[in-house]
Amino acid sequence: MNFKIALIRGDGIGPEIVNETVKVIDRVGEKFGHTFTYVDVLMGGCATDTVGKSYPDGTAELCRSCDAVLLGAVGGPKWGSDKPAEQRPETALLAIRKDLGLYANLRPAALRPALADACPLKKETAEKGIDLLMVRELTGGIYFGKRDKYQTEDRGVEATDLMAYSEMEIERIGRRAFEMAMLRKKKVSSVDKANVLETSRLWRATMHRLAAEYPEVQYEDVLVDNCAMQLVRDPGQFDVVVTENMFGDILSDEASMITGSIGLLPSASLGSTAPALYEPIHGSAPDIAGQDKANPIATILSAAMMFRYSFKLAAEADAIEAAVDKALADGYRTADIAHPGEAVIGTRKMGEVICNNI
Ligand code: NAD
C-alpha cells in the first residue's frame, strides 16, 4: 500500500525527531511492503520566519490531501507572547486542530517495561504495570465557551468562562472511547463531576446510554477528584479513561508523569474524517535543539499510533513498539532517560538502533 503523510517538522528539536521517525517509517515500509509519499508542510515559528505567519494559507488543505499528519513540535522563545497572534506558533496549533476537526485526543500512558524504575510511584504499584489510554475531548467545554470580564459595583472586576457541552459532542467522544476499549482490555472509566456540574450530568447520562450499546465493555463513572487520586494510588486499574476537555488536560499530564519521561509519550488527535494528527506530547525543547540530544521515541511511538489508527496496520504498529522496547531493554538511553553515570546516545543513534530492531 502507498500512504501519503504530511510532515510538519516545526521548530526546535522538531526537525531532528521527525527525521528519525521518517527513517523508522521507511524501514517499516521495506519490511512490510508499503511505500510512503511525504509532503512537507511549513508551520510554526519557521513559517513566521519564512512567510510572515505561523499558519500559512493552504496549510489545512495541504494536510487534508494526505492520509495522516505527523507533527514534530512548534514554538520557541523567538516567537513569544509579545508577537502578534498570527506570528505565534501556538496560533497555528489551535488552527490546525480546529480546521481538521480533531475532537478526540488520545494519549496512551504506558510504563515501558525496561523503564519501570523511572516511575515515581511506589515500587509495588509500578510492578502491577500501567497501560492506560486517556481519551480527552478536545474542541468543546470551558476552553471554547463564551468568556467575559466586567466591572461590578461592589466586588471589583468579575470574570466568567462558560462550560457548555452538547449531547452530540459527548456522544462522539464517548463512542470513540468505547471503540478504543473494544480493541484493548474492554474497560471504560468515564470521568466527570456529576455531583456538582450540569454538563457532567448530561455527560454521565449520555455515557450510560452508550454503555448499553457496548455490553462487552465494563463501564464505570469516576468523579474527577477521585480519578486524580486513583491515578497515583492504583493506575493499573484503568484501561480507557474518557473525559471532557479541561479535566482531560489536567489528568493526562498527571497520567504522563507517572510513566516517567516526557520524551517517551506519543499522542493522536482524531476527527470524524481523515487525516488524523500524530505528535509527541512534549514541546520543541529549544534548550537542546540542534545538538543531537533529543529523545526521538515519543515521535516514533506517535508514528506507531499512525499505523494503528489511520492505516489500520496493527502488526506494523506492534513492530515499532517492540523495536522501541528492545532498544530500551538493551540499555540504550538518551540523556533525558539515563541515570547518572549511564552511557548516553544521541537522537540519530537512537533512531538507528530502533530502525535496526525492526
Ligand atoms: P518542552 O516539552 O519543549 O521542554 C520541557 C523540558 O523537557 C525541556 O528541558 C526539554 O529539553 C525537555 N524535553 C522535551 N522534549 C524532549 C525530548 N524529546 N528529549 C529530551 N528532552 C526533552 O516544554 P517547554 O520548554 O515548556 O516549551 C518549549 C516550547 O515548545 C514552547 O515554545 C512551547 O510553546 C512549545 N510547545 C509546543 C508543543 C507542540 O508543538 N505541540 C507542545 C508543548 C510546548
Coordinates of C-alpha atoms and ligand atoms in Angstrom, one line a residue:
M1 CA 0.0 0.0 0.0
N2 CA 1.1 3.6 -0.5
F3 CA 0.3 6.3 2.1
K4 CA 0.7 10.0 1.8
I5 CA 2.0 11.6 5.1
A6 CA 2.1 15.3 5.8
L7 CA 5.2 16.2 7.8
I8 CA 5.2 19.3 10.0
R9 CA 8.8 19.3 11.2
G10 CA 8.3 22.6 13.0
D11 CA 10.8 24.3 15.4
G12 CA 13.5 23.4 17.9
I13 CA 14.0 19.7 18.1
G14 CA 11.1 19.1 15.7
P15 CA 13.2 18.6 12.5
E16 CA 15.6 16.2 14.3
I17 CA 12.9 13.9 15.8
V18 CA 10.8 13.9 12.6
N19 CA 13.9 12.9 10.6
E20 CA 14.5 9.8 12.8
T21 CA 10.8 8.9 12.7
V22 CA 10.8 9.1 8.9
K23 CA 13.7 6.6 8.8
V24 CA 11.7 4.2 11.1
I25 CA 8.5 4.6 8.9
D26 CA 10.6 3.8 5.8
R27 CA 12.1 0.8 7.5
V28 CA 8.6 -0.5 8.3
G29 CA 7.7 0.1 4.6
E30 CA 10.7 -2.0 3.5
K31 CA 9.9 -4.8 5.9
F32 CA 6.1 -5.0 5.3
G33 CA 5.9 -3.9 1.7
H34 CA 4.4 -0.4 1.9
T35 CA 5.6 2.9 0.3
F36 CA 5.2 6.4 1.6
T37 CA 5.0 9.8 0.0
Y38 CA 5.9 12.7 2.2
V39 CA 4.5 16.2 1.9
D40 CA 6.5 18.9 3.8
V41 CA 4.2 21.4 5.5
L42 CA 5.6 24.6 6.7
M43 CA 4.0 25.6 10.1
G44 CA 5.1 27.2 13.3
G45 CA 7.9 29.7 14.1
C46 CA 9.8 28.6 11.0
A47 CA 6.8 29.6 8.9
T48 CA 6.7 33.0 10.6
D49 CA 10.3 33.5 9.6
T50 CA 9.8 32.4 6.0
V51 CA 6.3 33.8 5.1
G52 CA 5.4 36.1 8.0
K53 CA 2.8 33.9 9.6
S54 CA 2.8 30.7 11.6
Y55 CA -0.1 29.2 9.8
P56 CA 0.4 29.9 6.1
D57 CA -2.6 30.0 3.8
G58 CA -3.4 26.5 2.4
T59 CA -1.9 24.6 5.4
A60 CA -5.1 22.7 6.2
E61 CA -5.8 21.9 2.5
L62 CA -2.3 20.5 2.1
C63 CA -2.8 18.3 5.2
R64 CA -6.2 17.2 4.0
S65 CA -4.6 15.9 0.8
C66 CA -2.7 13.4 2.9
D67 CA -3.7 10.2 4.8
A68 CA -2.2 11.4 8.1
V69 CA -0.2 14.2 9.6
L70 CA 3.0 13.8 11.7
L71 CA 4.0 16.9 13.7
G72 CA 7.3 17.3 15.5
A73 CA 6.8 20.4 17.7
V74 CA 6.4 24.1 17.2
G75 CA 7.3 27.1 19.3
G76 CA 10.3 28.8 20.9
P77 CA 11.3 32.0 22.7
K78 CA 11.9 33.8 19.4
W79 CA 8.2 33.9 18.7
G80 CA 7.0 34.8 22.2
S81 CA 3.7 36.3 23.5
D82 CA 4.9 39.8 22.6
K83 CA 4.4 38.9 18.9
P84 CA 1.1 39.4 17.1
A85 CA -1.2 36.3 17.2
E86 CA -0.6 35.4 13.5
Q87 CA 3.1 35.1 14.1
R88 CA 2.9 32.9 17.2
P89 CA 3.3 29.1 16.8
E90 CA 0.5 28.3 19.3
T91 CA -2.0 30.0 17.0
A92 CA -1.1 27.5 14.3
L93 CA -1.5 24.6 16.6
L94 CA -5.1 25.6 17.6
A95 CA -5.9 26.4 14.0
I96 CA -4.8 23.1 12.6
R97 CA -6.8 21.2 15.3
K98 CA -9.9 23.3 14.6
D99 CA -9.6 23.1 10.7
L100 CA -9.1 19.3 10.7
G101 CA -12.0 18.9 13.3
L102 CA -9.7 17.0 15.7
Y103 CA -12.1 16.5 18.6
A104 CA -10.6 13.4 20.2
N105 CA -7.2 13.4 21.8
L106 CA -5.7 10.0 22.6
R107 CA -2.8 9.8 25.0
P108 CA -1.5 6.4 25.9
A109 CA 0.3 6.3 29.2
A110 CA 2.2 3.0 29.4
L111 CA 5.1 2.2 31.6
R112 CA 7.7 0.7 29.3
P113 CA 9.0 -2.5 31.0
A114 CA 12.7 -1.5 30.7
L115 CA 12.0 1.8 32.4
A116 CA 9.8 0.7 35.3
D117 CA 12.3 2.3 37.7
A118 CA 11.5 5.7 36.1
C119 CA 8.0 5.5 37.6
P120 CA 7.8 7.9 40.6
L121 CA 5.1 5.8 42.3
K122 CA 5.7 3.1 44.9
K123 CA 7.6 0.1 43.6
E124 CA 4.7 -2.3 44.3
T125 CA 2.4 0.0 42.4
A126 CA 4.7 0.2 39.4
E127 CA 5.2 -3.5 39.4
K128 CA 1.5 -4.0 38.7
G129 CA 2.1 -2.2 35.4
I130 CA 0.5 0.8 33.8
D131 CA -1.1 0.7 30.4
L132 CA -4.0 3.2 30.1
L133 CA -5.4 5.4 27.3
M134 CA -6.6 8.8 28.1
V135 CA -9.3 10.0 25.7
R136 CA -9.8 13.7 26.0
E137 CA -12.5 15.8 24.3
L138 CA -10.5 18.5 22.5
T139 CA -12.8 21.0 20.9
G140 CA -15.5 21.8 23.4
G141 CA -16.1 22.7 27.0
I142 CA -14.8 25.6 29.0
Y143 CA -11.8 26.2 26.8
F144 CA -14.1 27.1 23.9
G145 CA -17.0 28.6 25.8
K146 CA -18.0 32.2 26.0
R147 CA -15.8 34.3 28.3
D148 CA -16.4 37.7 29.8
K149 CA -14.8 40.2 32.1
Y150 CA -16.6 43.2 33.5
Q151 CA -16.7 45.7 36.4
T152 CA -19.1 45.1 39.2
E153 CA -20.4 47.8 41.5
D154 CA -19.2 46.3 44.8
R155 CA -16.9 43.4 44.0
G156 CA -14.3 44.8 41.7
V157 CA -13.7 43.1 38.3
E158 CA -15.5 39.8 37.7
A159 CA -14.7 37.2 35.1
T160 CA -16.7 34.2 33.7
D161 CA -15.9 31.2 31.5
L162 CA -18.8 29.2 30.2
M163 CA -18.6 25.4 30.1
A164 CA -21.0 24.0 27.5
Y165 CA -21.4 20.5 26.1
S166 CA -24.0 19.2 23.7
E167 CA -25.2 15.6 23.5
M168 CA -23.7 15.4 20.0
E169 CA -20.2 16.3 21.3
I170 CA -20.4 13.9 24.3
E171 CA -21.7 11.1 22.2
R172 CA -19.0 11.2 19.5
I173 CA -16.1 11.3 22.1
G174 CA -17.9 8.6 24.1
R175 CA -18.3 6.3 21.1
R176 CA -14.6 6.8 20.3
A177 CA -13.7 5.7 23.9
F178 CA -15.9 2.6 23.7
E179 CA -14.5 1.6 20.3
M180 CA -10.9 2.0 21.7
A181 CA -11.8 -0.1 24.7
M182 CA -13.1 -2.9 22.3
L183 CA -9.6 -3.0 20.8
R184 CA -8.0 -3.1 24.3
K185 CA -9.0 -4.5 27.7
K186 CA -12.6 -3.6 27.3
K187 CA -13.0 -1.2 30.2
V188 CA -14.1 2.4 30.1
S189 CA -13.9 4.8 33.1
S190 CA -15.8 8.0 32.4
V191 CA -14.7 10.9 34.4
D192 CA -17.0 13.8 35.4
K193 CA -18.1 16.0 38.3
A194 CA -21.8 15.0 38.2
N195 CA -22.3 15.7 41.8
V196 CA -21.9 19.4 41.0
L197 CA -22.0 20.3 37.3
E198 CA -25.0 20.2 34.9
T199 CA -22.7 19.5 32.0
S200 CA -21.3 16.5 33.9
R201 CA -24.9 15.1 34.5
L202 CA -25.5 15.3 30.7
W203 CA -22.1 13.7 30.1
R204 CA -23.0 10.9 32.5
A205 CA -26.5 10.2 31.1
T206 CA -25.1 10.1 27.6
M207 CA -22.3 7.8 28.6
H208 CA -24.8 5.4 30.3
R209 CA -26.9 5.3 27.1
L210 CA -23.8 4.4 25.1
A211 CA -22.6 1.9 27.6
A212 CA -25.8 -0.1 26.9
E213 CA -24.7 -0.4 23.3
Y214 CA -21.4 -2.0 24.3
P215 CA -22.4 -4.8 26.7
E216 CA -18.9 -6.4 26.4
V217 CA -17.3 -3.3 27.8
Q218 CA -17.0 -2.9 31.6
Y219 CA -18.1 0.6 32.4
E220 CA -17.7 2.9 35.5
D221 CA -18.3 6.5 36.4
V222 CA -15.4 8.2 38.3
L223 CA -15.6 11.6 39.9
V224 CA -12.7 13.8 38.7
D225 CA -11.2 14.3 42.1
N226 CA -11.3 10.6 42.8
C227 CA -9.7 9.9 39.4
A228 CA -6.8 12.3 40.2
M229 CA -6.2 10.3 43.4
Q230 CA -6.6 6.8 41.8
L231 CA -4.1 7.7 39.1
V232 CA -1.4 7.8 41.7
R233 CA -2.8 5.2 44.1
D234 CA -3.5 2.4 41.6
P235 CA -3.2 3.4 37.9
G236 CA -3.2 -0.3 36.9
Q237 CA -6.9 -0.4 37.4
F238 CA -7.5 1.8 34.3
D239 CA -7.8 0.9 30.6
V240 CA -9.6 3.6 28.7
V241 CA -10.3 6.9 30.6
V242 CA -12.6 9.3 28.8
T243 CA -13.3 12.8 29.9
E244 CA -14.1 16.4 28.9
N245 CA -11.5 19.0 27.7
M246 CA -10.3 20.6 30.9
F247 CA -10.4 17.6 33.2
G248 CA -8.5 15.7 30.4
D249 CA -5.9 18.5 30.1
I250 CA -5.0 18.1 33.8
L251 CA -5.4 14.3 34.2
S252 CA -3.5 13.5 31.0
D253 CA -0.4 15.4 32.3
E254 CA -0.8 13.5 35.6
A255 CA -1.0 10.2 33.7
S256 CA 2.1 11.1 31.7
M257 CA 4.2 11.9 34.7
I258 CA 3.6 8.5 36.4
T259 CA 5.2 6.8 33.4
G260 CA 8.5 8.7 33.6
S261 CA 9.9 10.8 30.8
I262 CA 8.2 13.3 28.7
G263 CA 10.4 12.2 25.8
L264 CA 8.6 8.9 25.6
L265 CA 5.0 9.7 25.2
P266 CA 3.1 9.9 22.0
S267 CA -0.4 11.2 21.1
A268 CA -3.0 11.2 18.4
S269 CA -5.8 13.6 17.6
L270 CA -8.6 12.3 15.6
G271 CA -11.7 13.8 13.9
S272 CA -14.6 12.2 12.1
T273 CA -12.7 12.1 8.9
A274 CA -9.0 11.7 7.9
P275 CA -6.4 12.9 8.3
A276 CA -5.7 12.5 12.0
L277 CA -2.7 14.2 13.5
Y278 CA 0.1 12.5 15.5
E279 CA 2.6 14.2 17.7
P280 CA 4.8 13.7 20.8
I281 CA 3.3 15.3 23.9
H282 CA 6.4 17.3 24.6
G283 CA 7.3 20.7 23.0
S284 CA 10.1 22.0 20.9
A285 CA 12.8 21.8 23.7
P286 CA 14.7 24.9 22.4
D287 CA 17.3 24.3 25.2
I288 CA 18.6 21.2 23.4
A289 CA 17.7 21.9 19.8
G290 CA 20.2 21.1 17.1
Q291 CA 22.5 19.3 19.5
D292 CA 21.6 15.7 18.7
K293 CA 20.3 15.3 22.3
A294 CA 16.6 15.0 21.8
N295 CA 14.8 11.7 22.5
P296 CA 13.0 10.7 19.3
I297 CA 11.0 7.9 21.0
A298 CA 7.8 9.9 21.6
T299 CA 7.6 10.8 17.9
I300 CA 8.5 7.3 16.8
L301 CA 5.7 5.9 19.0
S302 CA 3.3 8.6 17.6
A303 CA 4.1 7.0 14.2
A304 CA 3.2 3.6 15.6
M305 CA -0.2 5.2 16.6
M306 CA -0.5 6.4 13.0
F307 CA -0.1 2.9 11.7
R308 CA -2.6 1.6 14.2
Y309 CA -5.4 4.2 13.9
S310 CA -5.0 5.8 10.4
F311 CA -3.6 3.0 8.4
K312 CA -5.3 0.2 10.3
L313 CA -2.0 -1.8 10.3
A314 CA -1.7 -3.3 13.8
A315 CA 1.3 -5.6 13.0
E316 CA 3.3 -2.7 11.8
A317 CA 2.4 -0.6 14.9
D318 CA 3.4 -3.6 17.1
A319 CA 6.7 -3.9 15.3
I320 CA 7.6 -0.2 16.0
E321 CA 6.6 -0.6 19.7
A322 CA 8.6 -3.8 20.1
A323 CA 11.6 -2.1 18.4
V324 CA 11.5 0.7 20.9
D325 CA 11.1 -1.7 23.9
K326 CA 14.1 -3.7 22.6
A327 CA 16.3 -0.6 22.3
L328 CA 15.4 0.3 25.9
A329 CA 15.8 -3.3 27.2
D330 CA 19.3 -3.4 25.5
G331 CA 20.2 -0.3 27.6
Y332 CA 20.2 2.4 25.0
R333 CA 19.4 5.8 26.7
T334 CA 19.2 9.4 25.5
A335 CA 20.2 11.9 28.2
D336 CA 16.6 12.5 29.4
I337 CA 16.1 8.9 30.5
A338 CA 19.7 8.0 31.6
H339 CA 20.6 7.5 35.2
P340 CA 23.7 9.5 36.4
G341 CA 26.8 7.7 35.1
E342 CA 25.0 5.7 32.4
A343 CA 26.2 5.8 28.8
V344 CA 24.2 8.2 26.7
I345 CA 23.5 8.2 22.9
G346 CA 22.2 10.9 20.7
T347 CA 19.0 11.4 18.6
R348 CA 20.4 9.9 15.4
K349 CA 21.9 6.8 17.1
M350 CA 18.6 6.1 18.9
G351 CA 16.8 6.3 15.6
E352 CA 19.3 4.0 14.0
V353 CA 19.1 1.4 16.8
I354 CA 15.3 1.4 16.6
C355 CA 15.4 1.0 12.8
N356 CA 17.8 -1.9 13.1
N357 CA 15.4 -3.6 15.6
I358 CA 12.6 -3.7 13.0
Ligands
NAD1 P1 9.2 21.2 26.3 O1 8.4 20.0 26.3 O2 9.7 21.7 25.0 O3 10.5 21.0 27.2 C1 10.4 20.8 28.6 C2 11.7 20.1 29.1 O4 11.8 18.8 28.6 C3 13.0 20.8 28.5 O5 14.0 20.7 29.4 C4 13.4 19.9 27.3 O6 14.7 19.9 27.0 C5 12.9 18.5 27.7 N1 12.4 17.7 26.6 C6 11.3 17.9 25.9 N2 11.2 17.0 24.9 C7 12.3 16.3 25.0 C8 12.8 15.2 24.2 N3 12.2 14.7 23.2 N4 14.0 14.7 24.5 C9 14.7 15.2 25.6 N5 14.3 16.2 26.4 C10 13.1 16.7 26.0 O7 8.3 22.3 27.0 P2 8.6 23.9 27.2 O8 10.0 24.1 27.4 O9 7.6 24.3 28.1 O10 8.2 24.5 25.8 C11 9.1 24.8 24.8 C12 8.4 25.3 23.5 O11 7.6 24.3 23.0 C13 7.4 26.5 23.8 O12 7.5 27.4 22.8 C14 6.1 25.8 23.9 O13 5.0 26.7 23.5 C15 6.2 24.7 22.8 N6 5.3 23.6 22.9 C16 4.9 23.1 21.8 C17 4.1 22.0 21.8 C18 3.6 21.4 20.5 O14 4.2 21.7 19.4 N7 2.6 20.6 20.4 C19 3.7 21.4 23.0 C20 4.2 22.0 24.2 C21 5.0 23.1 24.1

